[in-house]
PDB file of C-alpha atoms in Angstrom:
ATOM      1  CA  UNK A   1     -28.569   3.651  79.503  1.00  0.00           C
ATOM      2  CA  UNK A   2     -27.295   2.517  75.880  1.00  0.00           C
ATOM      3  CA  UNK A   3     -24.528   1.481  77.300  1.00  0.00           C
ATOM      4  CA  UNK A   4     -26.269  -0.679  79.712  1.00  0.00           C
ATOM      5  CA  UNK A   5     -28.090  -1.973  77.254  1.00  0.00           C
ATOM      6  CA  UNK A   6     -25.282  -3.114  74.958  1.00  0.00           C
ATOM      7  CA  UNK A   7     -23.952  -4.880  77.725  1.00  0.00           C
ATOM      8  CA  UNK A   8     -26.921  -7.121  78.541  1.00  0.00           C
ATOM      9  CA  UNK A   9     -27.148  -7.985  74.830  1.00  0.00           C
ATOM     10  CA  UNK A  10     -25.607 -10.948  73.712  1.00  0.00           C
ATOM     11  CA  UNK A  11     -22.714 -11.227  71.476  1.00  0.00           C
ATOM     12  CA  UNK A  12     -24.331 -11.922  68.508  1.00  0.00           C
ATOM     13  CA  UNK A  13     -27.329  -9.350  69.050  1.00  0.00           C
ATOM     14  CA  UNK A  14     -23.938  -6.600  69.243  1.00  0.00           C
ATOM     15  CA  UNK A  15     -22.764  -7.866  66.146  1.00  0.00           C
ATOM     16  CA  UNK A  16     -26.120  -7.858  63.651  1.00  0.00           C
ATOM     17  CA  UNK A  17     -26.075  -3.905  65.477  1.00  0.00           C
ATOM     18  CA  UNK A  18     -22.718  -3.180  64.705  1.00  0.00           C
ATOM     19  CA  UNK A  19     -23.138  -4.759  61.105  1.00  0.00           C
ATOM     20  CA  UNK A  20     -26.404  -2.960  60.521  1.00  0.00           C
ATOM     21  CA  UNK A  21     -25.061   0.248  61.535  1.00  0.00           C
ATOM     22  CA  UNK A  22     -22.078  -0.134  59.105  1.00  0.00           C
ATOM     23  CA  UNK A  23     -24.933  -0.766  56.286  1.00  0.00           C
ATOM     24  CA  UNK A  24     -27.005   2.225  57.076  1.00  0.00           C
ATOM     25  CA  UNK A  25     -23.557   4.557  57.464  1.00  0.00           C
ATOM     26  CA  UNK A  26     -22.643   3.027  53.798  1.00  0.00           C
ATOM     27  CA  UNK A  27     -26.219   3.620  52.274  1.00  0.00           C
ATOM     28  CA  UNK A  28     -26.127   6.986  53.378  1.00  0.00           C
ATOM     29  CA  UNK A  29     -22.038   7.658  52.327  1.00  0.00           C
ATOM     30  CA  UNK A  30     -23.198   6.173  48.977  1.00  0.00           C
ATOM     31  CA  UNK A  31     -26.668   7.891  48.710  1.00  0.00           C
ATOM     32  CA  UNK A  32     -24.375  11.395  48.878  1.00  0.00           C
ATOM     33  CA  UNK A  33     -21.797  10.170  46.805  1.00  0.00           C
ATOM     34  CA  UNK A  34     -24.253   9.557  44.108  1.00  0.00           C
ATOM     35  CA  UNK A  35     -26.116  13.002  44.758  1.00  0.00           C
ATOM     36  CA  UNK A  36     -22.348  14.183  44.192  1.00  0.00           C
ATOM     37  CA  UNK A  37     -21.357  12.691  41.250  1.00  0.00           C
ATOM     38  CA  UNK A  38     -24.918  13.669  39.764  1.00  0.00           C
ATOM     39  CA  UNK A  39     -24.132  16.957  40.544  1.00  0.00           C
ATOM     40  CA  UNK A  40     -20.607  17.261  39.612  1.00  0.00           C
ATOM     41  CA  UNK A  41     -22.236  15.467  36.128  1.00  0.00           C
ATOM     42  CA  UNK A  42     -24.745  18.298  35.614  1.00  0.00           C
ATOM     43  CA  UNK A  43     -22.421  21.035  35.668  1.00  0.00           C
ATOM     44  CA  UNK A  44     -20.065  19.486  33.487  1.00  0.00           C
ATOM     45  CA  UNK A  45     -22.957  19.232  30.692  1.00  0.00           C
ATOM     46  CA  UNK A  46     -23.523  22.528  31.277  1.00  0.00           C
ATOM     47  CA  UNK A  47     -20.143  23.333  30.818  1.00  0.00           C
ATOM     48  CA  UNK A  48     -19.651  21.221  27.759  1.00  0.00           C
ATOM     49  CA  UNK A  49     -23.045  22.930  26.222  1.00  0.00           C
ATOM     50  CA  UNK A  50     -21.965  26.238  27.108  1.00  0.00           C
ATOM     51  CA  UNK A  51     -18.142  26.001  25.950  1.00  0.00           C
ATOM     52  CA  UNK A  52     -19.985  24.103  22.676  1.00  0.00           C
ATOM     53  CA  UNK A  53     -21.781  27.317  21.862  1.00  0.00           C
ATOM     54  CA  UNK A  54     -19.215  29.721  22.403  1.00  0.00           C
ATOM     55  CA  UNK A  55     -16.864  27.886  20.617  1.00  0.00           C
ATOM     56  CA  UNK A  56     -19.664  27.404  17.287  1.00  0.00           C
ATOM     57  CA  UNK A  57     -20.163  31.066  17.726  1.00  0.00           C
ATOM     58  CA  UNK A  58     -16.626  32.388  17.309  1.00  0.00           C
ATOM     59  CA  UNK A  59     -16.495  29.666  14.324  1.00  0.00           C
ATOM     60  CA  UNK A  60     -19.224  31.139  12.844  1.00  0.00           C
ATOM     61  CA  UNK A  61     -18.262  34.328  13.606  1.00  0.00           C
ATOM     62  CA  UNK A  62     -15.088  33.385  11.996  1.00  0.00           C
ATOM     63  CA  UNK A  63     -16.592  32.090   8.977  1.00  0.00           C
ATOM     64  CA  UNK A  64     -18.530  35.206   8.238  1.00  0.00           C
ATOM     65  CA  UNK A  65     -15.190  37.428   8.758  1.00  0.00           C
ATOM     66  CA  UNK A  66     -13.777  35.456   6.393  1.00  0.00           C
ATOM     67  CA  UNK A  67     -16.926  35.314   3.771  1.00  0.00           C
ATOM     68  CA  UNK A  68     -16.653  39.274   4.182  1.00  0.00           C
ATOM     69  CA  UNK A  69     -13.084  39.084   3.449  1.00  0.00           C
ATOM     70  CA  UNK A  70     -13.606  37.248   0.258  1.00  0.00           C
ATOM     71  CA  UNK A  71     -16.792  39.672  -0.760  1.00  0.00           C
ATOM     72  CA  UNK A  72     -14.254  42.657  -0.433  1.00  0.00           C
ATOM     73  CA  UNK A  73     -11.589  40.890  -2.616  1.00  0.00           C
ATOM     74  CA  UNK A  74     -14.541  40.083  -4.725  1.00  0.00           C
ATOM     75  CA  UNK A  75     -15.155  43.600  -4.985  1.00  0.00           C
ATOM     76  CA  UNK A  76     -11.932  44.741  -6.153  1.00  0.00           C
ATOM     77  CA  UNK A  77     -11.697  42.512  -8.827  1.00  0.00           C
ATOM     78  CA  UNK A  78     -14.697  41.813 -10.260  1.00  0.00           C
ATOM     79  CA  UNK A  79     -15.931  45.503  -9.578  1.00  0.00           C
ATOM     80  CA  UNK A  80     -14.932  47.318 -12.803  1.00  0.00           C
ATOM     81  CA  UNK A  81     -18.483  46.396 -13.771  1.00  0.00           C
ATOM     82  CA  UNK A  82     -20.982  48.325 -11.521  1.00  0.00           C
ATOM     83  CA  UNK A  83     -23.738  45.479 -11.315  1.00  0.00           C
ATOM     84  CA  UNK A  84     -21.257  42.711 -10.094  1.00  0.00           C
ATOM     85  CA  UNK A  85     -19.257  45.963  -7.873  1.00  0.00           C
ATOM     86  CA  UNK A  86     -22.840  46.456  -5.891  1.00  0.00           C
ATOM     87  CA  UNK A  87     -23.392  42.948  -5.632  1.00  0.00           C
ATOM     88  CA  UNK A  88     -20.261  42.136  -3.911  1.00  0.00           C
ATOM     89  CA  UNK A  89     -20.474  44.883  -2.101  1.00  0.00           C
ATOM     90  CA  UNK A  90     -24.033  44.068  -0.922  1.00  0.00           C
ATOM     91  CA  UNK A  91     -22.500  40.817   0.468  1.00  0.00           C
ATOM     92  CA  UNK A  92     -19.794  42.079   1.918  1.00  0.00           C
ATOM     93  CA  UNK A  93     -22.218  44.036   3.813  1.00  0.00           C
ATOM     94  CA  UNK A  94     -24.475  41.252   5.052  1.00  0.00           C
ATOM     95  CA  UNK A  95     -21.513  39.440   5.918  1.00  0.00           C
ATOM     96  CA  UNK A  96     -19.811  42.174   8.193  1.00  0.00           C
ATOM     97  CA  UNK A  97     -23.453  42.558   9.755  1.00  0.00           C
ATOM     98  CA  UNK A  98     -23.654  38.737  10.666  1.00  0.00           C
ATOM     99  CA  UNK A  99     -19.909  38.931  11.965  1.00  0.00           C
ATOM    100  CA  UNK A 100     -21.169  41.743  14.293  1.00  0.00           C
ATOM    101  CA  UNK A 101     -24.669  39.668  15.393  1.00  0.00           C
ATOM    102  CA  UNK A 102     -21.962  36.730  16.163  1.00  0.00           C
ATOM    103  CA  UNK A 103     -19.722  38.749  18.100  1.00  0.00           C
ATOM    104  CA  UNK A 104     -22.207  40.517  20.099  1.00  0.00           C
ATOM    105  CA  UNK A 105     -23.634  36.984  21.079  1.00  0.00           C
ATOM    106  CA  UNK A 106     -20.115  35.724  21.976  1.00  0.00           C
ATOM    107  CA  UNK A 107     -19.551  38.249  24.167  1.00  0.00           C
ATOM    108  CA  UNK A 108     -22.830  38.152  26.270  1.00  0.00           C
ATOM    109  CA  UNK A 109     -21.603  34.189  26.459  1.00  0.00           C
ATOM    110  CA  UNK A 110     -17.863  35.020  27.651  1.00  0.00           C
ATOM    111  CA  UNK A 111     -19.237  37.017  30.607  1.00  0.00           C
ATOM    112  CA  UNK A 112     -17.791  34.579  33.015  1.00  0.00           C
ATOM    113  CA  UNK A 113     -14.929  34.471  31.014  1.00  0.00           C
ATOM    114  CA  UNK A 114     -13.129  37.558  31.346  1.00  0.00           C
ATOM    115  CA  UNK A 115      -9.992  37.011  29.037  1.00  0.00           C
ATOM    116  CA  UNK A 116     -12.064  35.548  26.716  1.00  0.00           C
ATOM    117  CA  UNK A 117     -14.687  38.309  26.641  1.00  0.00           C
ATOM    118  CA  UNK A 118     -12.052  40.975  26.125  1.00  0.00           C
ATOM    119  CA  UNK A 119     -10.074  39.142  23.704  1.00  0.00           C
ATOM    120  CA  UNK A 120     -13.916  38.815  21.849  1.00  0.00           C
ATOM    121  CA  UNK A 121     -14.262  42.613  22.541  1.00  0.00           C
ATOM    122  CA  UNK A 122     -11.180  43.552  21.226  1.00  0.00           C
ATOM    123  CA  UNK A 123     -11.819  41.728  18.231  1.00  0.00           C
ATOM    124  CA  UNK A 124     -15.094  43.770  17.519  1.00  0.00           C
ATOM    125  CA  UNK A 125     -13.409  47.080  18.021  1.00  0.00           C
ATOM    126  CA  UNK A 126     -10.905  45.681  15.288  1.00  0.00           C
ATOM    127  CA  UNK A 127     -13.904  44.923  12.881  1.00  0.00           C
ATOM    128  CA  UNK A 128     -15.389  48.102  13.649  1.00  0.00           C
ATOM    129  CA  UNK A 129     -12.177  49.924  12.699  1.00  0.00           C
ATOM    130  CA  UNK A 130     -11.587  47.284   9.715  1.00  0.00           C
ATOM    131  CA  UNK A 131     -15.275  48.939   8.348  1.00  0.00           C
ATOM    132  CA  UNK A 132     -14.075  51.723   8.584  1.00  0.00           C
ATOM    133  CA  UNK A 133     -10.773  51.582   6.838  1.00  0.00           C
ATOM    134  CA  UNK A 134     -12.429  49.349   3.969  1.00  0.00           C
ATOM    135  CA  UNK A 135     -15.091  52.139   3.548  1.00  0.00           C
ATOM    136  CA  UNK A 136     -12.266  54.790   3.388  1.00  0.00           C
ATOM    137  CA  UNK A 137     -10.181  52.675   0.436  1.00  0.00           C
ATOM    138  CA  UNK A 138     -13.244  52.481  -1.484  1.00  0.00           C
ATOM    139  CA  UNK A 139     -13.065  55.928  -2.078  1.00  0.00           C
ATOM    140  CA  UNK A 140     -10.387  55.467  -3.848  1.00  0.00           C
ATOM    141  CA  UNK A 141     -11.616  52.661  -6.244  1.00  0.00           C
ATOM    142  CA  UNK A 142     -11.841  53.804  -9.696  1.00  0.00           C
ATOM    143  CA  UNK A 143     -13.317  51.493 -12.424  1.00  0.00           C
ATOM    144  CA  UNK A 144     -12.097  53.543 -15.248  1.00  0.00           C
ATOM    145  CA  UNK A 145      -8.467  53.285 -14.033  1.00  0.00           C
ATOM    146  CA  UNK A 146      -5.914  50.801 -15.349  1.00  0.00           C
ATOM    147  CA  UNK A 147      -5.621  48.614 -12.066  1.00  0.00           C
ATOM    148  CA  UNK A 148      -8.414  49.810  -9.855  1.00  0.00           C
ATOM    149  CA  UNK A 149      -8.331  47.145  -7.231  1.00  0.00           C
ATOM    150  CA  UNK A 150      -4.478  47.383  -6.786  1.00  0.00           C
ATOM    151  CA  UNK A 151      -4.650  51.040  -6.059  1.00  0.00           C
ATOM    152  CA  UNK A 152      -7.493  50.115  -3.283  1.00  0.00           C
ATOM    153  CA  UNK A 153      -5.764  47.056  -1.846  1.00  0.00           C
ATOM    154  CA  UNK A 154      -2.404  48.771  -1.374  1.00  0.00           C
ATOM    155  CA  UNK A 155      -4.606  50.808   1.278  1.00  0.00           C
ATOM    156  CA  UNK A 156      -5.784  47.687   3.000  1.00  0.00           C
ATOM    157  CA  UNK A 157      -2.985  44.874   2.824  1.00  0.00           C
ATOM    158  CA  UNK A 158      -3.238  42.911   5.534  1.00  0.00           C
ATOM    159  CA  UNK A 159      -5.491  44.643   7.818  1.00  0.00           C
ATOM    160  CA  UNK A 160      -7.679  41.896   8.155  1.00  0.00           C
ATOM    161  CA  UNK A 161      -4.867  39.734  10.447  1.00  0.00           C
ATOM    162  CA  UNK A 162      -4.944  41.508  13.910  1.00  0.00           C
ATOM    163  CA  UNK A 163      -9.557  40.257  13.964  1.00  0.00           C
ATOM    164  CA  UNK A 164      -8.433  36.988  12.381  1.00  0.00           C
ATOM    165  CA  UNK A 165      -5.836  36.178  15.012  1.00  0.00           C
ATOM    166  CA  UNK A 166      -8.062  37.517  18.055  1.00  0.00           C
ATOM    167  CA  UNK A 167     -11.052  35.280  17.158  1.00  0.00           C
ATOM    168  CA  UNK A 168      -8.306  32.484  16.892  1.00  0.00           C
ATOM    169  CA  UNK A 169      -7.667  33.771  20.525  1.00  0.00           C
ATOM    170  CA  UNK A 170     -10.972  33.402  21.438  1.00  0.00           C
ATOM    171  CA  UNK A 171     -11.342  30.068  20.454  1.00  0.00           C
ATOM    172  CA  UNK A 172      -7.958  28.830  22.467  1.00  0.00           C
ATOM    173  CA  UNK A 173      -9.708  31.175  25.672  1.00  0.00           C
ATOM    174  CA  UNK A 174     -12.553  29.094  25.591  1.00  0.00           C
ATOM    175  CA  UNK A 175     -10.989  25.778  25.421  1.00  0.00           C
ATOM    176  CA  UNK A 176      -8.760  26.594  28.194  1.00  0.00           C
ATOM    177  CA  UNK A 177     -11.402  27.763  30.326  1.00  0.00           C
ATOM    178  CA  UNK A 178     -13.389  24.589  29.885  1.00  0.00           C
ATOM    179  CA  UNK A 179     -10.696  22.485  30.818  1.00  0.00           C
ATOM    180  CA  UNK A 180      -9.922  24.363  33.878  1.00  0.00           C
ATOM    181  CA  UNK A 181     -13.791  24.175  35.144  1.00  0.00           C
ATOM    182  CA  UNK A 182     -14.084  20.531  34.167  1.00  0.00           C
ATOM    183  CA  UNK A 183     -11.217  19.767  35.849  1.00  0.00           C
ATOM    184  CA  UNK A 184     -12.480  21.631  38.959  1.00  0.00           C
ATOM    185  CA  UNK A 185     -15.100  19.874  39.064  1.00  0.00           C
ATOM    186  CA  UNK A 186     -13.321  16.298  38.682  1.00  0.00           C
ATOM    187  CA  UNK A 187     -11.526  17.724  41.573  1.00  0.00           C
ATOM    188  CA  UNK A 188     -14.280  18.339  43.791  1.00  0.00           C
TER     189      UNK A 188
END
C-alpha cells in the first residue's frame, strides 16, 4: 500500500520524505553517538579517579616505607642515648604501621588488577619479613659498645631494596593498566 502511495505522490512530496527521513535517521545516529561518547567519558573518569588513588596510595605508601627507613637509621645512630633510641624507635613504629594501612588499601584497590595486586601483595609480605628482620638486629644493638649501629646494620644492609623496588612495580602496574582501559575504551 506504501508503495502505492509513494507512487501517487508527487516528486517533490518524495523528496521532503526522503529528506526528512535522512534527518530523523541522523538525529537518532547522533542522539546514540552522544549517549556513547557520554558513556565512554564516564568510565574514563572513573578510570582516571581510580588509577589517581591507587597510584597516591602506593606514593604514600612509599613515602612512609621510606620515613620508616630513615627512623631505623635514626635509631642506630642517634640511639646510644635511650630517650632519643625510644623515640626513633616509636616512629619507626608508626611509620611501618601507616605503610601497612597503605598497603592493605592498595590492595583492596588492585582487585581488578591482578599483576598489580600481587606485585602490592608481595610487597607486604616483604615488609612483614623486613619487621621482622629489623626486630631481630635490634637484639643485637648495644649502646655501651664502641660502634653499636655498625654491628646492627651489618645485619640489615640493604634489605630494604626488594619492598622499595616492588612498590616501584606497583606504580608502573597501575599506569600500564590505565592506559590499556583508556585505550579500550577510545577503541570502543
Amino acid at each position: 500500500m506504501l508503495r502505492v502511495h509513494l507512487g501517487a505522490m508527487n516528486i517533490r512530496n518524495k523528496f521532503v520524505l526522503i529528506l526528512g527521513l535522512a534527518l530523523a535517521i541522523n538525529l537518532i545516529s547522533g542522539f546514540y553517538t552522544l549517549h556513547t561518547y557520554r558513556d565512554a567519558a564516564a568510565r574514563s573518569d572513573r578510570i582516571r579517579d581510580h588509577s589517581f588513588t591507587v597510584v597516591n596510595t602506593s606514593l604514600s605508601a612509599q613515602v612512609h616505607f621510606k620515613k620508616q627507613v630513615q627512623e631505623w637509621k635514626n635509631v642506630l645512630l642517634r640511639g646510644h642515648e635511650t630517650d632519643l633510641y625510644n623515640r626513633y624507635l616509636g616512629q619507626f613504629y608508626t611509620e611501618e604501621r601507616q605503610t601497612r594501612e597503605h598497603i592493605g588499601k592498595l590492595i583492596r584497590l588492585l582487585e581488578h588488577n591482578s599483576e598489580a595486586g600481587e606485585t602490592a601483595r608481595e610487597f607486604l609480605d616483604a615488609h612483614q619479613r623486613l619487621g621482622g628482620q629489623y626486630r631481630q638486629a635490634l637484639g643485637l644493638f648495644r649502646p655501651e659498645s664502641i660502634a653499636p649501629h655498625i654491628d646492627v646494620d651489618l645485619e640489615v644492609r640493604g634489605i630494604d631494596r626488594r619492598p622499595t623496588d616492588l612498590l616501584d612495580r606497583v606504580v608502573e602496574l597501575a599506569h600500564q593498566h590505565k592506559a590499556q582501559r583508556l585505550e579500550g575504551i577510545g577503541e570502543q
